[in-house]
Amino acid sequence: MTNVEAIDPTRCTAWDSLLEITEKSSTTTIRDLFTSNPNRPAEFTLEAAGIYADFSRQRISQQARDLLYSLAEQTRVLSLRDAMLEGEPINTTEDRAVLHTALRAPADQSIVVDGVGITDEVHQVLTRMGALSDAVRSGKWIGSTGKRITDVVNIGIGGSDLGPAMAYRALKDYRERSITCHFLSNVDPSDAGEILFDLNPETTLFIVASKTFTTLETMTNAEYARHWLVSALGDHAVARHFVAVSTNAPEVAKFGIDVENMFGFWDWVGGRYSMESAIGLSTMVAIGKDNFRELLQGFRSMDEHFKAAPPAENLPLLMGLLAIWNRNFLEIPTTAVLPYSQYLSRFPAYLQQLTMESNGKRVRRDGTEVTYDTGAIVWGEPGTNGQHSFYQMLHQGTGDVACDVIVVAQSAHGHENQQDMLVANALAQASVLAFGRTTEEISADGTRPELVAHKVMPGNRPTTVLMVQKLDPFTLGALVALYEHSVFVQGAVWGINSFDQWGVELGKKVALGILTDLQTNTSQDSQLDPALVADIDKYLSLKGSN
Ligand code: F6P
């Protein structure tokens, strides 16, 4: 059997055993698990690359956890991992290798794709990125009127936006404060309109970030920005105010950007796995090349752990397997990511693309339809803000939600008492999500009898606590790599291709057809369904009445 052949996990003996256990333990609560084994924190905690992961509040016994390891073995997760790391084309529908790990490999590591060593190329691009970022940060790179750059606008969408936008916020404390980065992604003209309103063309540098350089939203926004710039400074200014990040040199040149100012990457980097490639140019300009190197080092440290750690100590492996347990055996459809760090405010959005575009699939790698659930819905907001919004439902709603609570121990701004307050909230929530409050406990507090039922908290929400000392570039890299590899493990067990995204293509094509109808003021296209005809007519009449 080849590494990429898809195994139906439901045909594995471990799957059946897991189903049996699920049935037998269907009334076992997280409280029960702790009562029968108070040593769970020691037994369900792993640490790697500076990330401490406490899985003790997951609703799972040791026996079930051991069976998950058997499931990983029977679905050949680690063979697929090795195939990925060695550059086999495991993205079968696009016939591509999946080598985001090569983006953070040391220069002397040999990784070969189609007979070509790729780490050299990766490091050449990093060196060029470093030179540009040094020049912008030092003021050596000047705009067409001789002024230094104060604002950098990354124009991109999906993986060409979410990673850089997340990382910029996460590492704000490390940024060069004289330069502000902006992230222009939405084709909604108000996104470009609002961002550019406050900027000065003379001091603005645009990074057009698009793997394909054909994405409608990005190219439309890039044209908008060029028009804005040229209207103020003339055509000749484009060379000093636009650089590109892409795999598509001919399109970059066609747009008018000097390919000298293009930073390349490769088709073996998926969009949602690209934040540490040249797509991270805005991140590097913001935090500098040395901090960017630290970010790569954090990624690499988690990669090395994922590659080498034995299964029982392998953090991404266990995290991925617990996600399988929650999704397929406890049948929990959604995971809330709850970072107790304002710096991680875009982390849930970043993880949405990473997990949902990767594992929102319904056929296995061989095209056969799955008969089990795949990727969970991922969402979230930073604590403590979320507590005053949707946590009510997490605690007392009828649906079950798995939760990842992310805790950062050291504040970047001192005020330790305030940091203690933040962390106390994180830990309190993790505890209450898992253990809840029983009728007896609420009554014992002296609560009026008629209110007791309203105050009971069922608890029993599977909750992971991830804790790091400090949110520095290294730790951010390790954290992202942890989730990347956990997503990989889930996809590998499900037998799906986590690296393509065919589901987003049809919508793009249909939108182009509708655009023609909107621009020719007609809904008479015979291909349109009646609902579309009605909505187009309504839109055209409302638009006309502006
Ligand atoms: O529409 C989905 C997608 O292809 C993502 O996978 C990708 O991150 C995004 O679009 C942007 O693509 P590009 O970098 O080619 O503009």
XYZ file of C-alpha atoms and ligand atoms in Angstrom:
562
model
C 0.000 0.000 0.000
C 1.333 3.478 -0.860
C 1.499 6.255 1.706
C -1.306 8.229 0.136
C -3.780 5.393 -0.328
C -6.839 6.225 1.755
C -7.877 3.929 4.548
C -11.475 4.001 5.712
C -11.007 4.495 9.480
C -14.380 2.883 10.228
C -12.953 -0.408 8.946
C -10.209 -0.378 11.557
C -10.630 -2.549 14.636
C -9.652 0.402 16.831
C -12.623 2.380 15.485
C -15.021 -0.386 16.558
C -13.423 -0.623 19.981
C -13.687 3.142 20.371
C -17.379 2.995 19.469
C -17.884 0.276 22.083
C -16.128 2.306 24.762
C -18.133 5.387 23.814
C -21.340 3.477 24.295
C -20.281 1.935 27.594
C -19.039 5.225 29.002
C -21.765 7.461 27.623
C -22.798 8.635 31.097
C -19.248 9.035 32.432
C -18.532 12.678 33.128
C -15.263 14.553 33.375
C -15.925 14.706 37.143
C -16.246 10.911 37.244
C -12.961 10.563 35.369
C -11.200 12.739 37.950
C -12.857 10.929 40.859
C -11.614 7.591 39.621
C -8.173 8.971 38.718
C -7.069 12.163 40.481
C -3.696 11.741 38.806
C -5.092 12.793 35.425
C -3.192 16.105 35.261
C 0.113 14.223 35.306
C -1.093 11.579 32.899
C -2.753 13.849 30.360
C -0.179 16.622 30.134
C 2.450 17.001 27.435
C 4.965 19.726 26.752
C 6.890 20.590 23.588
C 8.658 23.625 22.132
C 7.645 25.734 25.129
C 3.962 24.805 24.944
C 2.419 23.078 27.932
C -0.777 21.240 27.033
C -3.130 20.020 29.743
C -5.634 17.580 28.236
C -6.825 16.260 31.610
C -10.199 18.008 31.238
C -10.943 16.125 28.018
C -13.822 13.656 28.430
C -11.732 10.603 27.728
C -10.346 7.632 29.654
C -6.800 6.308 29.330
C -8.204 3.216 27.657
C -9.877 5.288 24.939
C -6.730 7.386 24.526
C -4.685 4.245 23.997
C -7.172 3.076 21.390
C -6.777 6.398 19.591
C -3.063 5.643 19.302
C -4.014 2.272 17.780
C -6.346 4.064 15.369
C -3.456 6.326 14.327
C -1.346 3.256 13.719
C -4.049 1.455 11.751
C -4.726 4.522 9.586
C -0.952 4.928 9.052
C -0.850 8.532 10.248
C 2.883 8.485 10.893
C 3.691 7.015 7.465
C 1.768 9.865 5.871
C 3.626 12.311 8.152
C 6.946 10.916 6.938
C 5.763 11.062 3.323
C 4.804 14.721 3.823
C 8.122 15.606 5.440
C 10.043 13.833 2.678
C 8.272 15.731 -0.083
C 6.087 12.991 -1.550
C 3.168 14.483 -3.515
C 0.564 13.767 -0.825
C -1.691 16.546 -2.165
C -2.962 14.082 -4.737
C -5.691 16.135 -6.407
C -3.194 18.863 -7.250
C -0.281 16.434 -7.622
C 1.868 18.460 -5.255
C 4.205 17.923 -2.372
C 3.190 19.517 0.928
C 6.308 21.087 2.333
C 5.508 24.070 4.508
C 7.955 22.444 6.954
C 10.732 23.163 4.410
C 10.053 26.884 4.869
C 11.487 26.651 8.357
C 14.161 24.005 7.785
C 17.821 24.943 8.284
C 19.763 25.867 5.138
C 21.930 22.748 5.339
C 19.003 20.299 5.510
C 18.520 18.465 2.255
C 14.915 18.374 1.020
C 14.488 17.472 -2.630
C 11.431 18.108 -4.813
C 11.486 16.898 -8.429
C 15.208 16.377 -8.177
C 15.891 19.917 -6.920
C 17.143 20.790 -3.428
C 14.732 23.409 -2.099
C 16.167 24.673 1.171
C 18.736 26.768 -0.682
C 15.992 28.567 -2.584
C 14.010 29.071 0.619
C 16.982 30.717 2.298
C 17.760 32.858 -0.741
C 14.252 34.303 -0.576
C 14.594 34.830 3.192
C 17.818 36.747 2.573
C 16.143 38.975 -0.030
C 13.191 39.538 2.302
C 15.667 40.482 5.030
C 17.323 43.037 2.759
C 13.997 44.661 1.867
C 12.805 44.662 5.428
C 16.085 46.197 6.669
C 15.855 48.869 3.977
C 12.266 49.790 4.824
C 12.859 49.765 8.582
C 16.051 51.825 8.358
C 14.581 54.368 5.944
C 16.987 53.387 3.150
C 14.044 52.341 0.997
C 12.320 55.605 0.213
C 9.166 56.468 -1.672
C 9.205 58.187 -5.060
C 9.310 61.648 -3.487
C 12.184 60.775 -1.170
C 10.169 60.185 2.008
C 10.587 57.168 4.257
C 7.896 54.518 4.471
C 5.585 54.793 7.461
C 2.762 52.481 6.354
C 2.804 49.055 4.749
C -0.398 47.684 3.222
C -0.549 43.943 2.648
C -3.090 43.266 -0.107
C -4.156 39.626 -0.029
C -6.952 37.335 1.074
C -7.330 33.921 2.736
C -3.905 32.491 3.445
C -2.322 35.593 1.934
C -3.985 37.734 4.599
C -4.992 35.776 7.691
C -1.493 34.577 8.664
C 0.232 37.958 8.286
C -2.711 39.806 9.879
C -2.782 37.391 12.820
C 1.000 37.479 13.295
C 1.169 41.288 13.113
C -1.323 41.588 15.945
C 0.216 38.733 17.923
C 3.698 40.247 17.737
C 2.784 43.921 17.995
C 5.022 44.290 20.996
C 7.984 43.347 18.774
C 7.211 45.688 15.908
C 9.083 48.745 14.711
C 6.764 51.421 16.067
C 7.476 53.934 13.294
C 5.859 51.626 10.730
C 2.212 50.593 10.791
C 0.958 47.595 8.823
C -2.536 47.417 7.358
C -4.282 44.419 5.845
C -6.517 44.983 2.850
C -8.436 41.840 1.931
C -12.138 42.307 1.232
C -13.352 43.163 -2.264
C -15.864 45.436 -0.503
C -14.661 48.869 -1.706
C -15.099 50.225 1.795
C -12.160 48.102 2.973
C -9.755 49.819 0.554
C -11.589 53.134 0.930
C -11.233 53.231 4.712
C -7.638 51.991 4.851
C -6.393 54.391 2.183
C -8.371 57.346 3.544
C -5.894 57.775 6.368
C -2.715 57.108 4.390
C -0.274 59.278 2.480
C 0.748 57.826 -0.919
C 4.258 59.269 -0.519
C 4.939 57.156 2.564
C 2.969 53.987 1.760
C 4.372 50.686 0.507
C 1.992 48.059 -0.899
C 2.770 44.358 -0.744
C 0.551 42.519 -3.195
C 0.479 39.016 -1.725
C -1.108 36.336 -3.834
C 0.187 32.877 -4.571
C -1.640 32.771 -7.902
C -1.713 36.529 -8.587
C -5.135 35.979 -10.140
C -7.406 36.099 -7.073
C -10.272 38.455 -7.899
C -10.370 40.275 -4.571
C -6.619 40.821 -4.394
C -6.173 41.946 -7.977
C -9.163 44.286 -7.707
C -7.777 45.847 -4.530
C -4.302 46.051 -6.054
C -5.768 47.992 -9.027
C -7.637 50.258 -6.590
C -4.402 50.945 -4.695
C -2.409 51.546 -7.867
C -5.017 54.008 -9.122
C -4.910 55.804 -5.753
C -1.131 55.999 -5.864
C -0.772 56.948 -9.534
C -3.415 59.668 -9.236
C -1.290 61.306 -6.567
C 2.273 60.558 -7.672
C 2.189 59.432 -11.315
C 2.979 56.120 -13.033
C 6.687 56.211 -12.270
C 5.898 55.888 -8.523
C 4.662 52.294 -8.839
C 8.181 50.825 -8.704
C 8.957 52.463 -5.324
C 5.574 51.751 -3.753
C 4.653 48.236 -4.896
C 6.307 44.894 -4.257
C 4.814 41.466 -4.860
C 4.768 38.077 -3.197
C 3.735 35.348 -5.596
C 4.549 32.153 -7.433
C 3.421 33.762 -10.716
C 6.168 35.993 -12.175
C 4.459 36.641 -15.568
C 1.308 38.031 -13.882
C 3.400 40.131 -11.497
C 5.230 41.662 -14.446
C 1.941 42.220 -16.279
C 0.650 44.171 -13.283
C 3.661 46.480 -13.619
C 5.694 45.368 -10.620
C 9.391 44.918 -11.308
C 10.137 41.190 -10.814
C 13.274 42.371 -8.988
C 10.804 43.328 -6.294
C 8.950 40.050 -6.376
C 9.463 37.539 -3.589
C 8.713 34.015 -4.691
C 7.419 30.899 -3.096
C 6.437 27.525 -4.433
C 3.428 25.423 -5.305
C 4.327 23.006 -2.507
C 3.276 25.689 -0.007
C -0.485 25.819 0.506
C -1.998 29.295 0.986
C -3.107 28.559 4.553
C 0.332 27.157 5.373
C 2.284 30.115 4.016
C 2.641 32.726 6.760
C 6.322 31.970 7.237
C 7.083 32.097 3.484
C 7.470 35.394 1.598
C 3.761 35.871 2.422
C 5.159 36.873 5.814
C 7.008 39.849 4.295
C 4.815 42.345 6.168
C 5.500 40.408 9.381
C 9.233 40.635 8.728
C 9.065 44.356 7.991
C 7.154 44.820 11.238
C 9.281 42.692 13.577
C 12.631 42.607 11.752
C 14.535 39.698 10.282
C 16.034 38.480 13.573
C 12.640 38.128 15.214
C 11.344 36.495 12.026
C 14.173 33.979 12.337
C 13.003 33.277 15.901
C 9.480 32.712 14.562
C 10.861 30.148 12.093
C 12.847 28.553 14.888
C 9.638 28.089 16.899
C 7.942 26.426 13.940
C 10.984 24.212 13.432
C 11.150 23.200 17.046
C 7.556 21.905 16.902
C 8.243 20.240 13.509
C 11.206 18.386 14.969
C 9.126 17.297 17.940
C 6.302 16.091 15.666
C 8.802 14.154 13.575
C 10.819 12.572 16.356
C 8.774 12.270 19.545
C 7.413 8.809 20.273
C 3.606 8.637 19.914
C 2.895 8.736 23.650
C 4.873 11.985 23.985
C 3.890 13.517 20.675
C 1.875 16.662 21.370
C 0.373 17.368 17.911
C -0.450 13.676 17.533
C -2.422 13.551 20.784
C -4.093 16.901 20.100
C -5.228 15.693 16.675
C -6.442 12.363 18.039
C -8.450 14.066 20.782
C -10.108 16.172 18.088
C -11.073 12.905 16.362
C -12.461 11.578 19.642
C -14.540 14.705 20.201
C -15.814 14.834 16.629
C -16.481 11.190 15.805
C -17.135 9.510 19.128
C -18.518 12.247 21.398
C -20.131 13.780 18.279
C -19.243 17.349 19.190
C -19.498 19.463 16.030
C -17.619 22.559 17.106
C -14.489 23.799 18.863
C -14.193 27.201 20.490
C -10.697 28.682 20.533
C -10.451 31.011 23.523
C -7.115 32.833 23.713
C -6.618 34.758 26.937
C -4.411 37.243 25.140
C -5.566 40.289 23.229
C -2.514 39.827 21.029
C -4.122 36.607 19.757
C -7.354 38.311 18.728
C -7.063 37.085 15.115
C -5.874 33.607 16.063
C -9.360 32.018 15.947
C -9.944 33.492 12.467
C -6.559 32.201 11.356
C -7.401 28.732 12.683
C -10.755 28.800 10.918
C -9.054 28.788 7.546
C -6.336 26.394 8.656
C -8.753 23.797 9.985
C -11.939 24.311 8.003
C -10.363 24.782 4.566
C -8.083 21.822 5.283
C -10.516 19.346 6.760
C -13.956 20.478 5.587
C -14.065 17.575 3.117
C -16.534 14.826 2.305
C -14.510 12.408 0.185
C -11.337 10.493 0.958
C -8.174 10.841 -1.076
C -9.405 8.139 -3.477
C -12.692 9.991 -4.101
C -14.863 7.622 -2.051
C -17.424 9.324 0.135
C -16.849 9.356 3.886
C -19.508 7.893 6.162
C -18.331 9.787 9.252
C -17.989 13.403 10.261
C -14.830 15.292 9.342
C -13.548 18.770 10.303
C -15.236 20.553 13.194
C -16.443 24.147 13.062
C -13.836 26.382 14.675
C -14.573 29.816 16.073
C -13.735 31.998 19.011
C -12.859 35.340 20.547
C -10.296 36.365 23.102
C -11.123 36.015 26.774
C -12.241 37.844 28.790
C -14.381 39.573 26.124
C -16.024 36.311 25.035
C -17.099 35.661 28.634
C -19.458 38.617 28.408
C -20.820 37.428 25.100
C -21.227 33.760 24.162
C -19.911 31.875 27.215
C -23.463 31.733 28.615
C -24.227 29.268 25.857
C -20.985 27.364 26.380
C -21.978 26.835 30.006
C -25.715 26.318 29.880
C -26.746 25.892 26.246
C -28.078 22.588 24.968
C -25.238 21.938 22.521
C -21.858 20.551 23.396
C -18.710 22.507 22.493
C -15.070 21.505 22.881
C -12.849 24.355 24.073
C -9.186 25.304 23.733
C -8.230 27.826 26.419
C -4.897 29.497 25.619
C -3.012 31.095 28.511
C 0.064 33.349 28.353
C 1.877 33.583 31.683
C 3.866 36.799 31.288
C 2.353 40.118 30.390
C 4.248 42.205 27.848
C 3.206 45.342 29.711
C 3.894 44.588 33.367
C 0.832 45.190 35.553
C 1.138 41.725 36.989
C -1.985 42.038 39.120
C -4.006 42.644 36.005
C -2.318 39.686 34.292
C -3.202 37.510 37.317
C -6.792 38.648 36.908
C -6.751 37.605 33.238
C -5.255 34.203 33.994
C -7.594 33.621 36.946
C -10.466 34.099 34.527
C -8.972 31.655 32.006
C -8.451 28.961 34.621
C -11.841 29.568 36.223
C -13.524 29.107 32.867
C -11.573 25.916 32.116
C -12.607 24.538 35.484
C -16.271 25.483 35.240
C -16.522 24.284 31.631
C -15.256 20.881 32.693
C -16.753 20.446 36.160
C -19.813 22.709 36.163
C -21.847 23.099 39.352
C -24.326 20.499 40.567
C -27.752 21.066 42.111
C -26.307 20.135 45.507
C -23.438 22.571 45.231
C -25.684 25.413 44.134
C -28.191 24.679 46.928
C -25.389 24.516 49.480
C -24.488 28.106 48.553
C -27.833 29.198 50.010
C -29.405 29.856 46.601
C -33.209 30.328 46.695
C -34.772 26.973 45.691
C -36.622 28.433 42.708
C -33.304 29.653 41.263
C -31.313 26.473 41.721
C -32.205 24.931 38.352
C -31.285 28.208 36.626
C -27.857 28.211 38.195
C -26.907 24.580 37.643
C -24.022 24.245 35.188
C -23.785 20.852 33.543
C -20.056 21.219 32.873
C -18.601 18.230 31.053
C -17.338 20.379 28.152
C -14.055 18.845 26.955
C -11.481 21.551 27.577
C -7.798 21.791 26.767
C -5.540 24.342 28.433
C -2.517 25.411 26.386
C -0.065 27.491 28.380
C 3.032 29.387 27.260
C 5.390 31.584 29.202
C 5.471 34.514 26.834
C 3.969 35.373 23.466
C 7.226 35.908 21.621
C 8.025 35.093 17.958
C 9.393 31.638 18.840
C 6.275 30.703 20.782
C 3.924 31.965 18.101
C 5.736 29.795 15.528
C 5.497 26.748 17.788
C 1.811 27.379 18.486
C 0.907 27.678 14.805
C 2.924 24.551 13.946
C 1.165 22.664 16.747
C -2.227 23.418 15.201
C -0.949 22.708 11.669
C 0.225 19.255 12.677
C -2.911 18.548 14.706
C -4.977 19.387 11.603
C -2.720 17.063 9.608
C -3.283 14.199 12.063
C -7.055 14.622 11.871
C -7.043 14.639 8.060
C -4.751 11.612 7.999
C -7.090 9.575 10.220
C -10.071 10.583 8.105
C -8.187 9.629 4.926
C -8.943 12.983 3.303
C -6.680 15.397 1.424
C -6.149 18.272 3.862
C -4.256 20.303 1.282
C -6.665 21.072 -1.544
C -9.708 23.398 -1.455
C -11.997 22.595 -4.378
C -15.034 23.666 -2.378
C -14.194 27.348 -2.741
C -13.893 27.283 -6.520
C -17.528 27.023 -7.668
C -18.635 30.112 -5.746
C -15.884 32.145 -7.442
C -17.035 31.002 -10.906
C -20.716 31.670 -10.222
C -19.879 35.138 -8.875
C -18.131 36.040 -12.134
C -21.255 35.056 -14.116
C -23.479 37.129 -11.835
C -21.081 40.062 -12.067
C -21.680 40.182 -15.815
C -25.445 40.274 -15.173
C -25.054 43.082 -12.640
C -22.841 45.124 -14.899
C -25.084 44.749 -17.909
C -28.107 45.561 -15.737
C -29.822 42.324 -16.672
C -31.188 39.284 -14.927
C -32.228 37.623 -18.158
C -29.491 34.976 -18.108
C -31.367 31.747 -18.776
C -28.914 29.849 -16.541
C -30.065 31.720 -13.425
C -32.380 30.149 -10.890
C -35.566 32.074 -9.992
C -34.256 33.151 -6.595
C -31.197 34.715 -8.241
C -33.351 36.511 -10.818
C -35.477 37.996 -8.025
C -32.465 39.047 -5.938
C -30.615 40.560 -8.902
C -33.703 42.598 -9.864
C -34.051 43.818 -6.286
C -30.359 44.729 -6.085
C -30.483 46.642 -9.382
C -33.526 48.599 -8.273
C -32.019 49.427 -4.850
C -28.713 50.376 -6.434
C -30.502 52.645 -8.891
C -32.335 54.379 -6.067
C -29.080 55.457 -4.390
O -10.109 30.806 -2.157
C -9.281 30.031 -1.408
C -7.844 30.349 -1.616
O -7.347 29.651 -2.701
C -7.052 30.037 -0.352
O -6.707 28.725 -0.240
C -5.907 30.972 -0.473
O -5.275 31.132 0.748
C -6.611 32.216 -0.964
O -7.616 31.728 -1.832
C -5.759 33.249 -1.638
O -5.136 32.766 -2.794
P -3.952 33.560 -3.488
O -2.826 33.631 -2.536
O -3.612 32.760 -4.715
O -4.449 34.931 -3.852
